[in-house]
Amino acid sequence: LSEGHTAGAPRPATSGGFDGLKSRFGRLFSGSLLAEDQFFFFLSVVIGLFGGLTVVCFRLAIDSTRFWLLGSSLRPEASRVLLAPTVAGLVVAFLMRRFFPRVRGSGVNQTKAAVYIFDGRIPFSTVIGKFLTCALSIGSGHSLGPEDPSLQFGAGIASALGQRMRLSREKLRLIAPVGAAAGLAAAFNAPISAVLFVIEEVIGNWSVGVLGSVVVSAVASVTVARWFLGDAPMFRVPAYHFRHPAELLAYVVLGITGGYFSVFFLKLLLSARPRLKRLPGWTQYVQPAAAGFLIGVIALRFPQVLGAGYDYMDQAMHDQYVWYFLLGLAVLKLLATSLSFATGTPGGLFAPTLFMGVMLGGAVGGLEHIVFPALSGSVGPYALVGMATLMAGIIRAPMTSIFMVVEITGDYSVIVPVMVSSAIAYLISRRHQRLPLFDELSRQDGMSLPSMEERREEKPMRVEDAMRRYLAQPQAAHDTVRTVRERVQGSGEKYILVRGPFGWGGFPATALDTAAAKDGEAPVESLCTQRGLPTLHADEELEAALRLLEDRPLLPVVWRTDHGVLQGVLGLQEILQAYRRVEERGQ
Amino acid sequence: MSEPDAAERCANCGATVPPDAAECPECGSPRPPSTSRQAAMLLSLFLLAALLVATGFASRAFHGHEENLAKEWLDRGELELAAGHPQAALDSLRNALAYSRESPAIELRLAQALVAAGRDEEARAHLLTLWETEPGSAAVNLELARLAARRGDVAEAIRYYQGSLYGVWDSNGIERHRQTRQELIEFLSAHGMKRQALSELLVFAASLPPDPALQVHAGDLLFKAGSFDHALAQFRLAIRLEPHNAQALAGAGRASFQMGNFQDAQHFLERAGRGAPLDAETASLLILSRTVLSLDPYALGLSDAARSARALRVFALAQQRLAACTPSPRDLRSAATADLARRAADLQPKVLDRNLRQDMDLFDSVIQLAFETESTAAAACGPGSVEDQALVLLAKYRQGGGS
């Protein structure tokens, strides 16, 4: 008992027991113990845990659906192969049309839309609908993957929690990417890639405020996923040893092939999707079923195209198929995925992209092994590099592609070939397809979302592009008014910069005449209307300079090595002129 | 209900904040944290705990189902393999591996099935993956060694064989290590690497249990590797364990014969012949041993008369051989045979029983000439009769005199 309380008096709320606990808990989240930023960080952990658990349940749901609909064999019976994706397509279409209209597609651009258009709000019904329809479509054999939906689950859960916790609009916008990272990290068992993807594709910048939350959320979700699904890498890759620099030539060929393959896939998908969408409304009920039937027909002979296809990727990496069979599988998967995705069947594009990459890489590797036996070894490393190559060409998130391959295989040895091949495929894809896949999909859906790739390409204007030479030399604070007046006469400068113990200061030039009439021997420091002016550096962004300028007529641009030496000056006039010049050049 | 009401007011401007708004509609300040946030967080944590438990149950049930499926497919694969349906077996084993991806046993079984089906590259890829995670697995190393051997990559095969020898077996390790070493020895011998084979053989022989059959096998391998003394020691060990082991006796006889110990060779081969009929090759060795012993002019314990008689017989046999063997004039050895014939003609008058008993130098010269004659004739005209072969052997082991 604390001092001043008698035994019979009621206990204070913080003294212990359930009431005390309740009070402490209340204070923890009501702002008296945790600041808003700290609460956001804590919430990110909770989101990560939710995201991880949801993804685990999603994976179990997909696999259970597959057992139920297709059986346990990797080569299902013909009747199941034909019926399962067709009937599932009908059910999915019905659910989409009647109950969950927002679950079409992969989920990545929907998450971006939530961030940039809907203030981070994603209806929770979308999460439920996405879970059900994707489990059914992917489990029944539609050629789609579970990763992009997982990203949307994470974002949806984060959004729901953020709304329940009544986060501010700014925080609510940030919470969806935090959840997206959690979902993707758990789906791929790859936290670094998930963080990179969210930064590269959803947020677009390395803001410290959100980076910490994205990281902890991804780590929390991966921890949960590994606990339930095991911590083994997604693929078991045969050992690879880089033998000779000439080997890189083979990967250059793979990069070029992968680049053009990606372009073909993108063109096919992006042209088929709006055409199918424009068909009469009733056809939307049968389109996924028709796609499912066609995929079933393909799968009668090539069951490898069913579902995400991870088991077959594993087999391809272990030299199970000859090169022309691998090439055939890559082409068939391209068709199957285009069919599934273009008809609006919910599901992701990551896994099909990886599948096509593995098969194409294996095919190129197998062919090169025949033509140049000394140059190439096993097909496995080519399949692995092909995976990253197609990721770079189709998804167009190059850093994510490189790190994802390293993370999902647990093998660092292929990093150099991966970088070479991915870079080539990325450049080819950019040359022939202006907008990245997810941005183009958003535009097809009538949403104008910022393209992170375009943002990365933007060159910000810098202070050096706008600053001008200062025509009157800067004055020392102890110089007399008369001296300064004589010095600056005829310079044309309307604002006089003074350097003194206070740093940089300044005053209007007109003040000199008045002050000279009163007391010409007074130090010029006495005229300074502004002291401690912020200084700029030539390499700083103009946007940042504009914020510092406020209502000041000029700011000094100084050398980074010596803040006392003036390099130039910058005012509002100069900034406007610089922007005008850029505009004129653009026209 | 005064507390919630207070929480609905903006802390900045005092305006009422609607329940579903995240910020003040008047000044835009973030909504003050309220009791609804506490409740939401409590509810979230409760849901999280419930989801965790539910996922745990679902996950356990699912993984259990997967384990059962893996076992079922593995059993089916084994049955199909046994029934001689390799393609169906491969499909089943792949299914098993899909449901138990972390099982090295299933992947190894799949690799073995692939090897059996002749799909070496695919098998090798699986084995290399296994090797990456378990470089100390004797079974994986052995399979990789066999694949390398089939591919003709001797260096890689030896490396993996060594890896298997130093690796760990799941069961029956000693026996499997022995089999692996034996396989390595055979591989080395087949590739002409006799020295490496011999050193492995010595380790192999030293590690054998007291089993006559194994000792005989080791002796045979040592014999094939050309290490007749070690082979003889191994056969003697087997004979000590089983004195009437015909194979051991025959082996010891053959080893003794190769070492020029014709007395022991005859002894062992006769004992072997008593237990079981000798094969043609071993029987000829016995005959040859007997002939050598009956012709040897330097044999211990011979009287002067007997020694002289043997010398006369040896000289006569050599002359007959020389007379029967006439290389073509183009053959370089024709000059040597002519020289031998001239020397024999010079010596012929002195080769008398009395002279041979009294003059040891003459005795040695006669025997030396006979040995030279037999050796040259064998090189020029082939092995000749049993006596001629015996004299060639004697020339090999007794040349220069001696006991």
Coordinates of C-alpha atoms in Angstrom, one line a residue, chain A residues 25-27 29-31 36 39 42-43 46 49-50 53-54 56-57 59-60 63-64 66-67 71-75 121 161 164-170 224 227-229 232-239 241 310-311 314-315 317-320 378, chain B residues 8 18-23 30-34 36-45 47-48 51-52 54-59 62-63 65-66 69 72-73 91 94-95 97-99 101-102 107 119 121-129 132:
Chain A
F25 CA -2.9 -1.3 -20.7
G26 CA -5.1 1.7 -21.2
R27 CA -2.3 4.2 -20.7
F29 CA -2.3 2.7 -26.0
S30 CA -4.1 5.9 -25.1
G31 CA -1.0 8.0 -25.7
E36 CA 1.9 7.9 -31.8
F39 CA 2.3 2.9 -31.2
F42 CA 4.0 -1.7 -32.1
L43 CA 1.0 -2.0 -34.4
V46 CA 0.8 -7.0 -34.6
L49 CA 1.9 -11.5 -36.9
F50 CA -1.6 -11.3 -38.3
L53 CA -0.8 -16.3 -39.8
T54 CA -3.2 -15.3 -42.6
V56 CA -0.1 -19.7 -43.4
C57 CA -3.8 -20.3 -43.4
R59 CA -1.3 -21.7 -48.1
L60 CA -3.0 -24.5 -46.1
D63 CA -3.1 -27.1 -50.7
S64 CA -6.2 -28.5 -49.1
R66 CA -5.8 -28.9 -54.4
F67 CA -6.0 -32.3 -52.5
G71 CA -6.0 -35.3 -55.6
S72 CA -2.6 -35.9 -54.1
S73 CA -0.7 -36.9 -57.3
L74 CA 1.4 -34.4 -59.2
R75 CA -0.2 -36.0 -62.3
R121 CA -8.6 2.0 -46.7
L161 CA -6.5 -2.7 -37.8
R164 CA -10.1 0.2 -35.8
M165 CA -7.2 1.9 -34.0
R166 CA -8.3 5.2 -35.5
L167 CA -5.0 6.2 -36.9
S168 CA -4.6 9.5 -38.5
R169 CA -5.0 9.7 -42.3
E170 CA -1.3 10.0 -42.8
V224 CA 5.3 -16.8 -37.9
W227 CA 7.2 -21.5 -37.4
F228 CA 4.3 -23.2 -39.1
L229 CA 5.7 -23.9 -42.6
A232 CA 13.7 -24.2 -45.5
P233 CA 14.2 -22.1 -48.7
M234 CA 11.4 -22.4 -51.2
F235 CA 13.7 -24.2 -53.7
R236 CA 16.5 -26.7 -53.2
V237 CA 19.1 -25.6 -55.7
P238 CA 21.9 -27.8 -57.0
A239 CA 25.4 -26.5 -56.2
H241 CA 30.3 -22.9 -59.2
Y310 CA 6.5 -24.9 -57.4
D311 CA 7.1 -28.7 -57.4
D314 CA 12.0 -27.8 -58.4
Q315 CA 12.1 -30.7 -60.8
M317 CA 16.1 -27.2 -61.5
H318 CA 17.1 -30.8 -61.1
D319 CA 17.6 -31.5 -64.8
Q320 CA 14.4 -33.5 -65.1
S378 CA 24.0 -28.1 -65.1
Chain B
E8 CA -14.7 12.6 -28.8
P18 CA -17.2 12.0 -35.4
P19 CA -16.7 8.4 -34.2
D20 CA -15.5 7.2 -37.6
A21 CA -13.1 10.1 -38.3
A22 CA -9.4 9.7 -37.9
E23 CA -8.8 13.4 -37.5
P30 CA -5.1 13.6 -35.4
R31 CA -7.9 12.2 -33.3
P32 CA -6.9 11.8 -29.7
P33 CA -6.4 8.2 -28.7
S34 CA -9.4 7.0 -27.0
S36 CA -12.0 2.7 -28.4
R37 CA -8.4 2.2 -29.4
Q38 CA -7.8 0.3 -26.2
A39 CA -10.7 -1.9 -26.9
A40 CA -9.7 -2.4 -30.5
M41 CA -6.2 -3.4 -29.4
L42 CA -7.5 -5.8 -26.8
L43 CA -9.8 -7.3 -29.3
S44 CA -7.0 -7.5 -31.9
L45 CA -4.7 -9.3 -29.5
L47 CA -8.1 -12.4 -32.2
L48 CA -4.4 -12.8 -32.8
L51 CA -5.9 -17.2 -34.9
L52 CA -2.6 -18.5 -33.6
A54 CA -6.5 -22.2 -34.9
T55 CA -3.6 -22.0 -37.3
G56 CA -1.5 -24.3 -35.1
F57 CA -4.2 -27.0 -35.1
A58 CA -4.8 -26.6 -38.8
S59 CA -1.1 -26.7 -39.6
F62 CA -2.3 -30.6 -42.5
H63 CA 1.4 -31.6 -42.0
H65 CA -1.8 -35.5 -43.7
E66 CA 1.2 -34.6 -45.8
L69 CA 0.8 -39.0 -48.2
E72 CA 1.9 -43.8 -49.0
W73 CA 3.6 -42.6 -52.2
D91 CA 6.3 -40.6 -60.4
R94 CA 8.4 -37.6 -56.9
N95 CA 4.9 -37.3 -55.3
L97 CA 9.2 -35.9 -52.3
A98 CA 6.6 -33.2 -53.0
Y99 CA 4.9 -34.0 -49.7
R101 CA 10.6 -32.0 -49.3
E102 CA 12.9 -32.1 -46.3
E107 CA 15.3 -37.8 -52.2
R119 CA 18.6 -40.9 -65.9
E121 CA 22.0 -36.2 -64.9
E122 CA 18.7 -35.9 -63.1
A123 CA 19.9 -38.2 -60.4
R124 CA 23.1 -36.3 -60.1
A125 CA 21.3 -33.0 -59.6
H126 CA 19.2 -34.5 -56.8
L127 CA 22.4 -36.0 -55.2
L128 CA 24.3 -32.8 -55.4
T129 CA 21.4 -31.0 -53.6
E132 CA 25.0 -29.6 -50.2

